[in-house]
Coordinates of C-alpha atoms in Angstrom, one line a residue:
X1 CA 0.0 0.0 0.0
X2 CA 1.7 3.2 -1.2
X3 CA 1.7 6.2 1.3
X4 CA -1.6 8.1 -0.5
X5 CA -3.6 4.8 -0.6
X6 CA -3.2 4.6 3.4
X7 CA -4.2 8.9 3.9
X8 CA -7.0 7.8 1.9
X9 CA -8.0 4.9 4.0
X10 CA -7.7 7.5 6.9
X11 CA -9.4 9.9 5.6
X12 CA -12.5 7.6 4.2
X13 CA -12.6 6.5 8.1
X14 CA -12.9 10.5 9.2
X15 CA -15.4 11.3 7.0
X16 CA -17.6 7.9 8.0
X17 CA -17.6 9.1 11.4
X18 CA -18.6 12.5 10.2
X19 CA -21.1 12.0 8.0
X20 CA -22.5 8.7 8.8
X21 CA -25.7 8.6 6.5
X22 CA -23.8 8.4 2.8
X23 CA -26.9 9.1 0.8
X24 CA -27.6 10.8 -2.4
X25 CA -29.3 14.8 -1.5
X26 CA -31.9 13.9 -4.5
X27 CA -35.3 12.3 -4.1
X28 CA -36.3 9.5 -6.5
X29 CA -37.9 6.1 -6.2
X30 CA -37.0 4.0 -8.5
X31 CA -33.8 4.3 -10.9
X32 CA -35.6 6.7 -13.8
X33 CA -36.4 9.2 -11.8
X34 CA -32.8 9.4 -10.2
X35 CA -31.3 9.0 -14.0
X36 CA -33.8 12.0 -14.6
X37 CA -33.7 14.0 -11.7
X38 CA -29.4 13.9 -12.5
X39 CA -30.1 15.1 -15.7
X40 CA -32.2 18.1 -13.8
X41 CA -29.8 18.8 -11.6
X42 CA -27.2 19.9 -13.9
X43 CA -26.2 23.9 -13.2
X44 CA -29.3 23.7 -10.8
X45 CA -29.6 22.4 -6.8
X46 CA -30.6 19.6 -5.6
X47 CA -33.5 21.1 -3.3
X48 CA -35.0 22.8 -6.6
X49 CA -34.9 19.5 -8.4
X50 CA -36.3 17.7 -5.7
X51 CA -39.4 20.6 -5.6
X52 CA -39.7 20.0 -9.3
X53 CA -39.9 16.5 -9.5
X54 CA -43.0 15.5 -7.5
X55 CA -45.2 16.8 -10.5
X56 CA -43.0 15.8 -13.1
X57 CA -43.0 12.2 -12.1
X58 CA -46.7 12.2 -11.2
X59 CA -47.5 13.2 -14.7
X60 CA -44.7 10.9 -16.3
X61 CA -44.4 7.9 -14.2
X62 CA -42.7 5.8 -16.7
X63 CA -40.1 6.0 -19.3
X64 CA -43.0 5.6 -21.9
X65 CA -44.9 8.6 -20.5
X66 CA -41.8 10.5 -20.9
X67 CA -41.4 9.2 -24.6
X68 CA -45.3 10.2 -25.6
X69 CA -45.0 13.7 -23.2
X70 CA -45.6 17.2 -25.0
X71 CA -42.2 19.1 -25.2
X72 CA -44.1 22.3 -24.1
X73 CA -45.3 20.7 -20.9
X74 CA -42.6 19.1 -19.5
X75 CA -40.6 22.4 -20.7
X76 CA -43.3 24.4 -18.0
X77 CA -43.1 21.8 -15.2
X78 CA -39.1 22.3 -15.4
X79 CA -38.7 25.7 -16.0
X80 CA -37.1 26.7 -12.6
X81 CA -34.2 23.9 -13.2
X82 CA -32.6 26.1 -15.9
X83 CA -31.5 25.4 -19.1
X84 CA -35.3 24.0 -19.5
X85 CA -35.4 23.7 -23.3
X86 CA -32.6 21.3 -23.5
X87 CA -33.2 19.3 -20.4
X88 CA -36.7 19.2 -21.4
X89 CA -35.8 17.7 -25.0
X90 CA -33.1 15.0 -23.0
X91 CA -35.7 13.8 -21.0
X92 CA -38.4 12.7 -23.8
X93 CA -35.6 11.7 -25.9
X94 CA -34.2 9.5 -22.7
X95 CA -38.0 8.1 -22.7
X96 CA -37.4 7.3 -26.2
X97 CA -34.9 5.6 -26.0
X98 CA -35.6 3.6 -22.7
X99 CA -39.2 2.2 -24.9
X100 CA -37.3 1.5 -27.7
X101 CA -34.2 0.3 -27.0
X102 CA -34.1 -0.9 -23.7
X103 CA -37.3 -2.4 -23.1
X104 CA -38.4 0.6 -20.9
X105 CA -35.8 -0.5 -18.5
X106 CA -32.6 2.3 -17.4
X107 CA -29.7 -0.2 -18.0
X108 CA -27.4 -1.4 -15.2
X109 CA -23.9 -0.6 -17.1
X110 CA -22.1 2.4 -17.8
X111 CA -21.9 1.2 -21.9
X112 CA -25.5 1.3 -22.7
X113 CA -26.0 4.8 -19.8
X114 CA -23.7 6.5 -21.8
X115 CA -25.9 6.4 -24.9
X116 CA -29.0 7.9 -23.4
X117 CA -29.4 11.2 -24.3
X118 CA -27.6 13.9 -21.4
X119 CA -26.0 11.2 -19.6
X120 CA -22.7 11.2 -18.7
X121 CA -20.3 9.3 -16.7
X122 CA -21.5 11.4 -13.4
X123 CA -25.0 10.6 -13.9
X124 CA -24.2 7.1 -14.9
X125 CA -22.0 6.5 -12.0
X126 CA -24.5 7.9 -9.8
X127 CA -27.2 5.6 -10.8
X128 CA -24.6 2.6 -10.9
X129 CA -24.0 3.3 -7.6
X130 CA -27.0 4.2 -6.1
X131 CA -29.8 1.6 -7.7
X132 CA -27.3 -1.1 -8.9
X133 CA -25.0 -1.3 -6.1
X134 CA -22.0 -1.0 -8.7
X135 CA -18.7 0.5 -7.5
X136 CA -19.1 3.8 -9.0
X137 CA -16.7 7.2 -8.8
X138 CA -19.4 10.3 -8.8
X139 CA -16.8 13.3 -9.8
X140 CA -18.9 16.2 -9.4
X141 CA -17.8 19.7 -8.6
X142 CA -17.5 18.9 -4.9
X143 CA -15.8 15.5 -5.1
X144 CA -13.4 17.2 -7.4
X145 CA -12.6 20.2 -5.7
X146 CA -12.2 18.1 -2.4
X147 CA -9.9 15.5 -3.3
X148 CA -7.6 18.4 -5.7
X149 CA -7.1 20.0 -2.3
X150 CA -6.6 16.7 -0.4
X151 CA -4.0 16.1 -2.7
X152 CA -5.8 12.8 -3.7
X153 CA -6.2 13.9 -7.4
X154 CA -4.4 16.4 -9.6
X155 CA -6.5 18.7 -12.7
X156 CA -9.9 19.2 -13.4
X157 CA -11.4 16.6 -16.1
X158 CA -13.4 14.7 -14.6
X159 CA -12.2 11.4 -16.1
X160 CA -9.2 12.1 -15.1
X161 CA -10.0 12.9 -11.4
X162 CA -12.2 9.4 -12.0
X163 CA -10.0 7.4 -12.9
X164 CA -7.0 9.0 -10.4
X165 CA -9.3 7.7 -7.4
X166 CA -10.4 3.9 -8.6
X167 CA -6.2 3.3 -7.9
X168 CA -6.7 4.8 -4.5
X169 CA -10.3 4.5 -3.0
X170 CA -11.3 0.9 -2.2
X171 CA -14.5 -0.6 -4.5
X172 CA -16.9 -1.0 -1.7
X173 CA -16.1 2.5 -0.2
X174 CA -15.8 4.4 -3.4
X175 CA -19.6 6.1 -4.0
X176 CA -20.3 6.5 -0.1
X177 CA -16.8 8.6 -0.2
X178 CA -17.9 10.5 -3.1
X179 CA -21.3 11.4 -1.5
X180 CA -19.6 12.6 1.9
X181 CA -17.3 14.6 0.1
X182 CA -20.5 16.3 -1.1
X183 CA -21.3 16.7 2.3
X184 CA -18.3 18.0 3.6
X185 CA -17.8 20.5 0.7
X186 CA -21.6 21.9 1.5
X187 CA -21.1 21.8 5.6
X188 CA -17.2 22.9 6.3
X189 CA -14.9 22.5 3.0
X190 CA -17.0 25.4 0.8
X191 CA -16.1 27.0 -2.4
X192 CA -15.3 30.6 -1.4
X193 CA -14.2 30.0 2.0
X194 CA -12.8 26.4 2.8
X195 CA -13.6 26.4 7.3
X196 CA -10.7 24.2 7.7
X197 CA -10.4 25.0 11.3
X198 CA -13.4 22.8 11.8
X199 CA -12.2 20.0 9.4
X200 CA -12.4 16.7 10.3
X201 CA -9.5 15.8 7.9
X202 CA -7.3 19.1 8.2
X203 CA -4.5 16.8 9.0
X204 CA -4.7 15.0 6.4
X205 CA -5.2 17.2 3.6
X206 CA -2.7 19.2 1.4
X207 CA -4.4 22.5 1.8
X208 CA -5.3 21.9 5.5
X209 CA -1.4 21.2 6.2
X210 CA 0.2 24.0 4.0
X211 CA -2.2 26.4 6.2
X212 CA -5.5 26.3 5.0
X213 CA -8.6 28.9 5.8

């Protein structure tokens, strides 16, 4: 085990007793309306979303619905998500898709994910994760951000960052980490003003030890 593969271990244990209750900040179901609410959630909160989606799933419970649904009203129901017109147009498309190809189904690998229409490897690692109990990397803006200041990955691209933390974070530990980084970056570790006097990992991070906030 190389040096950064043990801080890692360490720091996966702070952050278990920190944030004990790994769990994904959007409401959904069943695994469409997480693929979906993902797609929402891009450049938008997860609380909007989550006050969006009630009706939107009420009106389109199934991929199906979403594949027969009238661009203009799912356009209205999302309007406060941003970027409505596009998201509105990947979410009947997804629908499509799902009814024609899939059997109405959202598929359990990150091949066939990747070909719906919006989805990308956060999305599709999210609902890997989260529905199909996969071991999945989520590198949002948060994880990211976190782990570039822990030291644990190096650059921006997601991909990158991705594939930087499958050689360090163990399988089974690997999406509850990425949701607690989440957590941490909302509750101490923020954007414009990193509180890492009240850090749990201060110690073990790069930014923490060279001084920090």
């Amino acid at each position: 085990m190389t040096p950064l593969q043990n801080r890692t271990l360490q720091i996966i244990e702070r952050f278990k007793q920190e944030y004990p209750d790994a769990v994904c900040s959007l409401n959904y179901v069943d695994p469409l309306q997480l693929l979906l609410s993902t797609r929402l959630a891009a450049q938008c909160t997860d609380a909007r979303v989550n006050l969006v989606t009630p009706a939107l799933f009420e009106k389109y419970p199934d991929a199906q619905a979403f594949a027969s649904a009238e661009l203009s009203e799912v356009e209205e129901i999302i309007k406060s998500c941003g970027l409505y017109k596009t998201k509105a147009k990947d979410l009947i498309a997804t629908g499509k898709m799902l009814t024609e190809d899939f059997g109405g189904v959202v598929p359990d690998n990150m091949e066939d994910l990747l070909k719906l229409p919006g989805i990308g490897r956060k999305t599709a690692n999210l609902v890997l994760g989260d529905v199909f109990g996969k071991p999945s990397v989520v590198c949002d803006t948060h994880c990211i951000r976190l782990t570039n200041l822990m030291g644990l990955t190096v650059g921006k691209d997601p991909y990158k960052c991705e594939m930087q933390l499958r050689e360090l974070l163990p399988p089974e530990e690997s999406n509850d980490f990425c949701h607690r980084t989440v957590l941490h970056g909302r509750a101490v570790c923020k954007a414009r003003n990193p509180q890492c006097g009240l850090c749990c990992v201060r110690d073990l991070c790069d930014y923490g030890c060279q001084g920090g906030a």
